Amino acid sequence: MECVVQGIIETQGLCGVPKERVRVHELCLKSGPNLGVVASEVRLLCDLAQPTPSWTVRHIGGAMRGAGAEQISVLVRTVVESKVSNSALRLFYTLGYKLDHELLKVGFAFRFNRGAQITVTVTSTNKMPKLHATEEPVLVTPGLQMVEITAPAASDNYNEVVSAISSFCEYLAPLLHLSKPGVLTGIVPTAASAASSLMSNTSGKML
């Protein structure tokens, strides 16, 4: 399982602690009608920022439901992820999956412990003018970046993880609006000045 919230920020972005470069080629595959099963979607991710790029297959399951889930601002969902070889795309094509779309996400990530193992990923989304042309990306949203905050969770500790992310979201409130995926709430109009103020108040610590 994982807990996640998202938001949008101006490109000058976040800063504070050492960050990792992010350059991920993402292929979204959807099952075809010949599989005879409930329609499904998987994502193949290649981390191009690594010296030796590697592939991961990621399946995002349904979100937790019920009155309790609706009352929290963090999405709790199931996730299955595994490393695969570079022939995985050919395998999924053979199984009947079709390429729905592909993206190149470029930016950076912070990883730290704040009551949970939290990852903050800040990326710009790019499309490719032709299939798999990762060296020719076309920026989709100039001047804006997607911020995604995630943390791994399990059935016996997701409440603590939700609490940790909610607390962190409150801390970031002057800088950006965060909400469940698919429920984006806009951009803080003074993000640049808010980021500057936030950094000076924390003496260079993480946000």
XYZ file of N, CA and C in Angstrom:
621
model
N 0.831 -1.189 0.000
C 0.000 0.000 0.000
C 0.873 1.249 0.000
N 0.299 2.348 -0.422
C 0.979 3.622 -0.303
C -0.044 4.720 -0.051
N 0.430 5.803 0.562
C -0.382 6.992 0.785
C 0.159 8.076 -0.131
N -0.740 8.868 -0.738
C -0.283 9.832 -1.730
C -1.164 11.068 -1.766
N -0.529 12.230 -1.996
C -1.215 13.475 -2.310
C -0.438 14.151 -3.432
N -1.099 15.064 -4.157
C -0.464 15.748 -5.277
C -0.806 17.225 -5.269
N 0.012 17.995 -5.993
C -0.243 19.422 -6.148
C 0.558 19.958 -7.318
N 0.379 21.242 -7.608
C 1.100 21.891 -8.700
C 1.841 23.097 -8.145
N 3.066 23.290 -8.628
C 3.885 24.407 -8.163
C 4.549 25.077 -9.352
N 4.897 26.352 -9.188
C 5.632 27.053 -10.232
C 7.021 26.436 -10.363
N 7.625 26.578 -11.530
C 8.839 25.842 -11.843
C 10.029 26.169 -10.948
N 10.078 27.345 -10.303
C 11.223 27.629 -9.437
C 11.331 26.618 -8.307
N 10.203 25.994 -7.976
C 10.208 24.771 -7.202
C 10.631 24.826 -5.761
N 10.916 23.629 -5.250
C 11.261 23.402 -3.861
C 12.755 23.172 -3.727
N 13.280 23.483 -2.561
C 14.693 23.253 -2.331
C 14.918 23.054 -0.847
N 16.144 22.702 -0.462
C 16.410 22.561 0.963
C 17.435 21.492 1.265
N 17.130 20.235 0.964
C 18.040 19.149 1.280
C 18.570 18.558 -0.024
N 19.623 17.720 0.065
C 20.123 17.077 -1.156
C 18.994 16.366 -1.892
N 18.992 16.504 -3.198
C 17.914 15.918 -3.978
C 18.463 14.984 -5.045
N 17.618 14.052 -5.440
C 17.982 13.096 -6.466
C 17.401 13.546 -7.804
N 18.162 13.354 -8.840
C 17.677 13.678 -10.185
C 16.641 12.645 -10.605
N 15.573 13.111 -11.231
C 14.517 12.232 -11.730
C 14.395 12.408 -13.238
N 14.474 11.313 -13.944
C 14.240 11.305 -15.396
C 13.631 9.943 -15.735
N 12.329 9.874 -15.700
C 11.627 8.595 -15.812
C 10.807 8.519 -17.095
N 11.090 7.504 -17.874
C 10.308 7.204 -19.075
C 9.167 6.294 -18.640
N 7.930 6.737 -18.825
C 6.759 6.006 -18.336
C 5.880 5.575 -19.505
N 5.611 4.278 -19.575
C 4.725 3.717 -20.589
C 3.476 3.196 -19.900
N 2.324 3.689 -20.308
C 1.063 3.231 -19.739
C 0.437 2.215 -20.686
N 0.220 1.000 -20.194
C -0.322 -0.084 -21.003
C -1.689 -0.489 -20.485
N -2.622 -0.740 -21.395
C -3.956 -1.182 -21.009
C -4.263 -2.513 -21.672
N -4.968 -3.358 -20.934
C -5.268 -4.692 -21.439
C -6.257 -4.624 -22.591
N -6.082 -5.524 -23.562
C -6.994 -5.597 -24.693
C -8.157 -6.526 -24.401
N -9.202 -6.510 -25.228
C -10.390 -7.330 -24.996
C -10.149 -8.824 -25.111
N -9.040 -9.201 -25.774
C -8.775 -10.628 -25.978
C -8.248 -11.325 -24.731
N -7.952 -10.578 -23.659
C -7.425 -11.205 -22.439
C -8.514 -11.920 -21.652
N -9.758 -11.537 -21.859
C -10.854 -12.213 -21.176
C -10.898 -11.969 -19.689
N -10.331 -10.859 -19.235
C -10.342 -10.519 -17.808
C -10.806 -9.075 -17.651
N -10.999 -8.674 -16.414
C -11.385 -7.296 -16.147
C -10.287 -6.364 -16.671
N -10.680 -5.289 -17.324
C -9.717 -4.339 -17.883
C -8.730 -3.883 -16.815
N -7.464 -3.855 -17.172
C -6.445 -3.450 -16.207
C -5.433 -2.534 -16.872
N -4.656 -1.880 -16.048
C -3.661 -0.928 -16.525
C -2.373 -1.139 -15.754
N -1.261 -1.188 -16.449
C 0.046 -1.280 -15.811
C 0.940 -0.194 -16.382
N 1.941 0.156 -15.622
C 2.893 1.163 -16.078
C 4.302 0.585 -16.039
N 5.005 0.732 -17.140
C 6.410 0.364 -17.200
C 7.218 1.636 -17.037
N 8.127 1.631 -16.077
C 8.920 2.815 -15.754
C 10.396 2.511 -15.939
N 11.087 3.364 -16.661
C 12.534 3.222 -16.832
C 13.212 4.453 -16.246
N 14.079 4.237 -15.254
C 14.787 5.336 -14.603
C 16.028 5.688 -15.412
N 15.889 6.679 -16.278
C 16.991 7.072 -17.164
C 18.074 7.872 -16.456
N 17.822 8.269 -15.192
C 18.818 9.042 -14.451
C 19.916 8.148 -13.871
N 19.694 6.840 -13.874
C 20.680 5.915 -13.330
C 21.765 5.615 -14.354
N 22.996 5.330 -13.891
C 24.075 4.984 -14.828
C 23.698 3.812 -15.731
N 22.994 2.840 -15.134
C 22.466 1.715 -15.903
C 20.957 1.721 -15.765
N 20.249 2.292 -16.723
C 18.788 2.377 -16.627
C 18.153 1.015 -16.406
N 17.181 0.961 -15.511
C 16.488 -0.290 -15.218
C 14.981 -0.075 -15.317
N 14.259 -1.170 -15.560
C 12.813 -1.112 -15.753
C 12.070 -1.639 -14.542
N 10.929 -1.034 -14.262
C 10.040 -1.457 -13.178
C 8.629 -1.526 -13.728
N 7.887 -2.567 -13.344
C 6.470 -2.635 -13.682
C 5.690 -2.263 -12.426
N 4.700 -1.420 -12.584
C 3.943 -0.894 -11.448
C 2.448 -0.983 -11.753
N 1.729 -1.626 -10.861
C 0.268 -1.705 -10.986
C -0.362 -0.992 -9.801
N -1.181 0.013 -10.067
C -1.854 0.766 -9.011
C -3.270 0.228 -8.868
N -3.572 -0.304 -7.695
C -4.886 -0.864 -7.442
C -5.875 0.188 -6.979
N -7.004 -0.291 -6.511
C -8.060 0.605 -6.077
C -7.732 1.329 -4.782
N -8.369 2.477 -4.600
C -8.186 3.257 -3.375
C -9.038 2.676 -2.255
N -8.597 2.882 -1.027
C -9.375 2.469 0.121
C -10.700 3.221 0.123
N -11.779 2.517 0.450
C -13.106 3.128 0.419
C -13.749 3.078 1.805
N -14.853 3.793 1.903
C -15.577 3.820 3.166
C -15.600 5.215 3.757
N -16.404 5.384 4.793
C -16.550 6.694 5.422
C -15.219 7.218 5.934
N -14.421 6.344 6.514
C -13.125 6.772 7.050
C -12.213 7.299 5.976
N -12.186 6.627 4.805
C -11.324 7.049 3.705
C -11.768 8.385 3.132
N -13.063 8.622 3.078
C -13.585 9.864 2.519
C -13.280 11.073 3.395
N -13.069 10.837 4.672
C -12.862 11.940 5.611
C -11.407 12.395 5.703
N -10.484 11.632 5.124
C -9.080 12.029 5.175
C -8.669 12.629 3.834
N -7.693 13.527 3.872
C -7.258 14.235 2.664
C -6.169 13.493 1.904
N -5.768 12.333 2.407
C -4.710 11.534 1.791
C -5.332 10.295 1.141
N -4.909 9.971 -0.084
C -5.391 8.775 -0.752
C -4.572 7.566 -0.308
N -5.248 6.516 0.118
C -4.590 5.259 0.495
C -4.967 4.229 -0.570
N -3.967 3.650 -1.230
C -4.254 2.726 -2.320
C -3.264 1.563 -2.317
N -3.628 0.483 -2.986
C -2.734 -0.662 -3.100
C -1.825 -0.477 -4.315
N -0.595 -0.936 -4.178
C 0.388 -0.827 -5.254
C 1.203 -2.107 -5.298
N 1.412 -2.626 -6.495
C 2.302 -3.772 -6.696
C 3.390 -3.327 -7.650
N 4.633 -3.540 -7.267
C 5.767 -3.054 -8.061
C 6.862 -4.101 -8.075
N 7.496 -4.261 -9.234
C 8.560 -5.249 -9.340
C 9.542 -4.855 -10.436
N 10.798 -5.200 -10.249
C 11.803 -4.976 -11.276
C 11.593 -5.978 -12.410
N 11.812 -5.526 -13.637
C 11.664 -6.392 -14.802
C 12.823 -6.134 -15.761
N 12.975 -7.013 -16.741
C 14.036 -6.844 -17.729
C 13.592 -5.872 -18.808
N 14.522 -5.500 -19.665
C 14.185 -4.543 -20.722
C 13.352 -5.165 -21.844
N 13.026 -6.449 -21.709
C 12.147 -7.090 -22.689
C 10.704 -7.138 -22.200
N 10.414 -6.458 -21.077
C 9.072 -6.506 -20.484
C 8.008 -5.947 -21.425
N 8.338 -4.899 -22.173
C 7.352 -4.308 -23.075
C 6.914 -5.329 -24.125
N 7.868 -6.066 -24.652
C 7.539 -7.093 -25.636
C 6.642 -8.168 -25.019
N 6.920 -8.515 -23.767
C 6.107 -9.512 -23.071
C 4.665 -9.038 -22.917
N 4.469 -7.790 -22.483
C 3.115 -7.282 -22.288
C 2.368 -7.166 -23.615
N 3.075 -6.811 -24.689
C 2.440 -6.796 -26.008
C 1.963 -8.207 -26.376
N 2.791 -9.204 -26.077
C 2.442 -10.591 -26.369
C 1.219 -11.027 -25.570
N 1.092 -10.517 -24.337
C -0.042 -10.852 -23.484
C -1.331 -10.155 -23.909
N -1.228 -9.224 -24.827
C -2.423 -8.551 -25.321
C -2.595 -7.126 -24.846
N -1.617 -6.585 -24.123
C -1.701 -5.194 -23.687
C -1.355 -4.271 -24.849
N -1.925 -3.071 -24.825
C -1.671 -2.068 -25.851
C -1.116 -0.803 -25.199
N -0.241 -0.117 -25.910
C 0.310 1.141 -25.408
C -0.766 2.215 -25.472
N -1.104 2.787 -24.318
C -2.101 3.860 -24.270
C -1.437 5.217 -24.450
N -0.362 5.463 -23.705
C 0.398 6.698 -23.878
C 1.758 6.552 -23.204
N 2.665 7.424 -23.516
C 3.970 7.431 -22.867
C 4.363 8.858 -22.533
N 5.094 8.998 -21.429
C 5.511 10.300 -20.935
C 6.972 10.241 -20.500
N 7.581 11.410 -20.420
C 8.903 11.542 -19.814
C 8.776 12.548 -18.688
N 9.040 12.094 -17.458
C 8.934 12.967 -16.295
C 10.338 13.342 -15.833
N 10.597 14.659 -15.793
C 11.937 15.160 -15.490
C 11.868 16.104 -14.297
N 12.756 15.913 -13.340
C 12.771 16.783 -12.170
C 13.701 16.263 -11.102
N 13.207 16.240 -9.858
C 14.046 15.793 -8.743
C 13.158 15.257 -7.623
N 13.807 14.591 -6.670
C 13.066 13.998 -5.557
C 13.836 14.180 -4.259
N 13.095 14.369 -3.161
C 13.646 14.377 -1.805
C 13.158 13.113 -1.099
N 13.981 12.516 -0.281
C 13.562 11.386 0.544
C 14.007 11.652 1.974
N 13.086 11.514 2.910
C 13.415 11.789 4.305
C 12.390 11.127 5.216
N 12.693 11.117 6.497
C 11.799 10.519 7.490
C 11.183 11.625 8.328
N 9.860 11.708 8.290
C 9.140 12.692 9.083
C 7.888 12.014 9.665
N 8.127 11.016 10.492
C 7.044 10.196 11.014
C 6.682 9.061 10.078
N 7.241 9.079 8.868
C 7.082 8.033 7.859
C 8.179 8.248 6.822
N 8.459 7.231 6.015
C 9.459 7.355 4.963
C 8.817 8.078 3.769
N 8.962 9.393 3.755
C 8.259 10.230 2.781
C 9.170 10.547 1.583
N 8.576 10.474 0.403
C 9.257 10.885 -0.828
C 8.484 12.036 -1.458
N 9.181 13.123 -1.757
C 8.588 14.267 -2.448
C 9.197 14.310 -3.845
N 8.367 14.127 -4.851
C 8.832 14.135 -6.237
C 8.268 15.356 -6.954
N 9.154 16.122 -7.586
C 8.769 17.350 -8.295
C 9.194 17.190 -9.751
N 8.218 17.096 -10.661
C 8.559 16.805 -12.050
C 7.773 17.652 -13.042
N 8.392 17.854 -14.187
C 7.720 18.414 -15.354
C 7.354 17.250 -16.268
N 6.201 17.325 -16.896
C 5.736 16.241 -17.764
C 5.994 16.585 -19.219
N 6.583 15.625 -19.928
C 6.886 15.802 -21.343
C 6.249 14.691 -22.161
N 5.857 15.019 -23.373
C 5.420 14.001 -24.322
C 6.488 13.865 -25.397
N 6.415 12.780 -26.161
C 7.387 12.544 -27.208
C 6.734 12.742 -28.577
N 7.429 13.412 -29.503
C 6.851 13.638 -30.833
C 6.700 12.349 -31.632
N 7.467 11.335 -31.291
C 7.328 10.029 -31.930
C 7.648 8.953 -30.906
N 7.296 7.735 -31.197
C 7.378 6.632 -30.258
C 8.770 6.475 -29.657
N 8.821 6.494 -28.312
C 10.043 6.236 -27.531
C 11.158 7.258 -27.765
N 10.834 8.429 -28.284
C 11.856 9.443 -28.570
C 12.155 10.258 -27.312
N 12.788 9.629 -26.332
C 13.033 10.287 -25.049
C 14.059 11.408 -25.135
N 14.817 11.461 -26.210
C 15.792 12.538 -26.371
C 15.193 13.750 -27.067
N 13.901 13.686 -27.405
C 13.228 14.801 -28.072
C 11.952 15.177 -27.313
N 12.031 15.388 -26.007
C 10.810 15.650 -25.237
C 10.214 17.016 -25.543
N 8.885 17.081 -25.441
C 8.154 18.325 -25.629
C 7.407 18.610 -24.333
N 7.733 19.725 -23.691
C 7.152 20.057 -22.398
C 5.651 20.299 -22.527
N 4.870 19.652 -21.668
C 3.408 19.763 -21.728
C 2.910 20.994 -20.979
N 3.505 21.293 -19.830
C 3.028 22.396 -18.989
C 4.178 23.343 -18.645
N 4.576 24.203 -19.562
C 5.689 25.135 -19.291
C 5.411 25.983 -18.051
N 6.424 26.106 -17.191
C 6.304 26.953 -16.008
C 5.666 26.291 -14.809
N 5.196 25.054 -14.968
C 4.532 24.358 -13.867
C 5.129 22.969 -13.668
N 5.128 22.503 -12.431
C 5.602 21.164 -12.113
C 4.594 20.458 -11.214
N 4.543 19.134 -11.360
C 3.694 18.324 -10.508
C 4.479 17.912 -9.266
N 3.862 18.080 -8.105
C 4.459 17.645 -6.847
C 3.659 16.442 -6.347
N 4.343 15.350 -6.090
C 3.682 14.162 -5.559
C 4.391 13.736 -4.284
N 3.620 13.560 -3.223
C 4.169 13.138 -1.935
C 3.623 11.756 -1.628
N 4.528 10.793 -1.457
C 4.118 9.422 -1.212
C 4.863 8.845 -0.019
N 4.290 7.813 0.559
C 4.932 7.086 1.647
C 4.379 5.666 1.660
N 5.241 4.658 1.806
C 4.748 3.281 1.869
C 3.957 3.059 3.148
N 2.973 2.173 3.070
C 2.131 1.886 4.231
C 1.707 0.428 4.187
N 1.194 -0.043 5.300
C 0.665 -1.400 5.405
C -0.679 -1.328 6.116
N -1.398 -2.439 6.109
C -2.733 -2.439 6.702
C -2.718 -2.146 8.192
N -1.577 -2.368 8.843
C -1.520 -2.163 10.292
C -0.895 -0.831 10.703
N -0.469 -0.004 9.709
C 0.133 1.276 10.098
C -0.271 2.453 9.225
N -1.244 2.263 8.320
C -1.553 3.346 7.388
C -2.097 4.584 8.088
N -2.737 4.399 9.254
C -3.239 5.565 9.988
C -2.095 6.488 10.395
N -0.986 5.892 10.856
C 0.180 6.684 11.255
C 0.807 7.377 10.049
N 0.833 6.673 8.915
C 1.415 7.257 7.702
C 0.541 8.401 7.194
N -0.772 8.207 7.214
C -1.701 9.269 6.818
C -1.501 10.502 7.691
N -1.349 10.275 8.988
C -1.143 11.389 9.918
C 0.149 12.135 9.603
N 1.215 11.381 9.288
C 2.506 12.004 8.979
C 2.421 12.851 7.709
N 1.765 12.336 6.672
C 1.635 13.094 5.428
C 0.733 14.307 5.629
N -0.352 14.141 6.369
C -1.265 15.266 6.626
C -0.527 16.389 7.345
N 0.304 16.027 8.323
C 1.079 17.022 9.062
C 2.053 17.742 8.132
N 2.679 16.982 7.229
C 3.625 17.568 6.296
C 2.911 18.500 5.312
N 1.709 18.119 4.902
C 0.922 18.964 3.998
C 0.598 20.306 4.655
N 0.294 20.279 5.936
C 0.017 21.524 6.663
C 1.262 22.403 6.688
N 2.415 21.775 6.831
C 3.683 22.510 6.846
C 3.950 23.181 5.504
N 3.518 22.504 4.417
C 3.751 23.031 3.071
C 2.651 23.972 2.592
N 1.601 24.127 3.384
C 0.429 24.892 2.958
C 0.746 26.282 2.399
N 1.727 27.032 2.959
C 2.016 28.356 2.368
C 2.597 28.268 0.958
N 3.125 27.097 0.606
C 3.832 26.945 -0.657
C 2.976 26.344 -1.763
N 2.164 25.351 -1.436
C 1.337 24.726 -2.460
C 0.141 24.015 -1.842
N -0.907 23.857 -2.658
C -2.089 23.123 -2.255
C -1.878 21.652 -2.601
N -2.159 20.777 -1.649
C -2.016 19.344 -1.877
C -3.356 18.658 -1.633
N -3.662 17.675 -2.459
C -4.932 16.966 -2.330
C -4.778 15.566 -2.927
N -5.842 14.790 -2.849
C -5.830 13.453 -3.433
C -5.652 13.549 -4.950
N -5.001 12.562 -5.568
C -4.858 12.566 -7.031
C -6.206 12.714 -7.716
N -6.249 13.574 -8.734
C -7.488 13.812 -9.455
C -8.349 14.912 -8.874
N -7.906 15.490 -7.734
C -8.678 16.556 -7.088
C -7.762 17.751 -6.869
N -7.073 18.187 -7.914
C -6.135 19.292 -7.793
C -6.878 20.574 -7.438
N -6.302 21.341 -6.524
C -7.006 22.517 -5.991
C -6.353 23.842 -6.370
N -5.524 23.856 -7.404
C -4.963 25.118 -7.873
C -3.560 25.377 -7.382
N -3.044 26.550 -7.734
C -1.669 26.934 -7.436
C -1.664 28.105 -6.472
N -0.782 28.053 -5.477
C -0.617 29.184 -4.574
C -0.051 30.344 -5.395
N -0.721 31.485 -5.468
C -0.293 32.567 -6.362
C 1.032 33.199 -5.977
N 1.432 33.068 -4.731
C 2.694 33.680 -4.301
C 3.710 32.598 -3.943
N 3.773 31.548 -4.754
C 4.637 30.417 -4.433
C 6.101 30.810 -4.271
N 6.593 31.710 -5.113
C 8.001 32.090 -5.043
C 8.338 32.763 -3.716
N 7.532 33.742 -3.324
C 7.798 34.441 -2.074
C 7.553 33.534 -0.878
N 6.560 32.649 -0.984
C 6.283 31.719 0.110
C 7.450 30.766 0.312
N 8.015 30.285 -0.799
C 9.153 29.377 -0.701
C 10.339 30.070 -0.058
N 10.600 31.311 -0.451
C 11.711 32.073 0.109
C 11.537 32.278 1.607
N 10.328 32.662 2.014
C 10.038 32.884 3.426
C 10.163 31.598 4.231
N 9.651 30.518 3.647
C 9.672 29.228 4.329
C 11.103 28.771 4.552
N 11.948 28.943 3.519
C 13.345 28.527 3.637
C 14.082 29.346 4.683
N 13.865 30.642 4.721
C 14.574 31.499 5.673
C 14.139 31.195 7.104
N 12.866 30.799 7.261
C 12.371 30.496 8.607
C 12.865 29.171 9.149
N 13.311 28.287 8.233
C 13.790 26.979 8.673
C 15.313 26.860 8.594
N 15.978 27.973 8.313
C 17.449 28.015 8.316
C 18.062 26.968 7.396
N 17.434 26.778 6.236
C 18.003 25.875 5.254
C 17.629 24.438 5.422
N 16.821 24.116 6.400
C 16.385 22.733 6.561
C 15.310 22.427 5.534
N 14.960 21.149 5.447
C 13.969 20.738 4.463
C 12.678 21.482 4.644
N 12.385 22.406 3.711
C 11.138 23.134 3.652
C 10.680 23.628 4.988
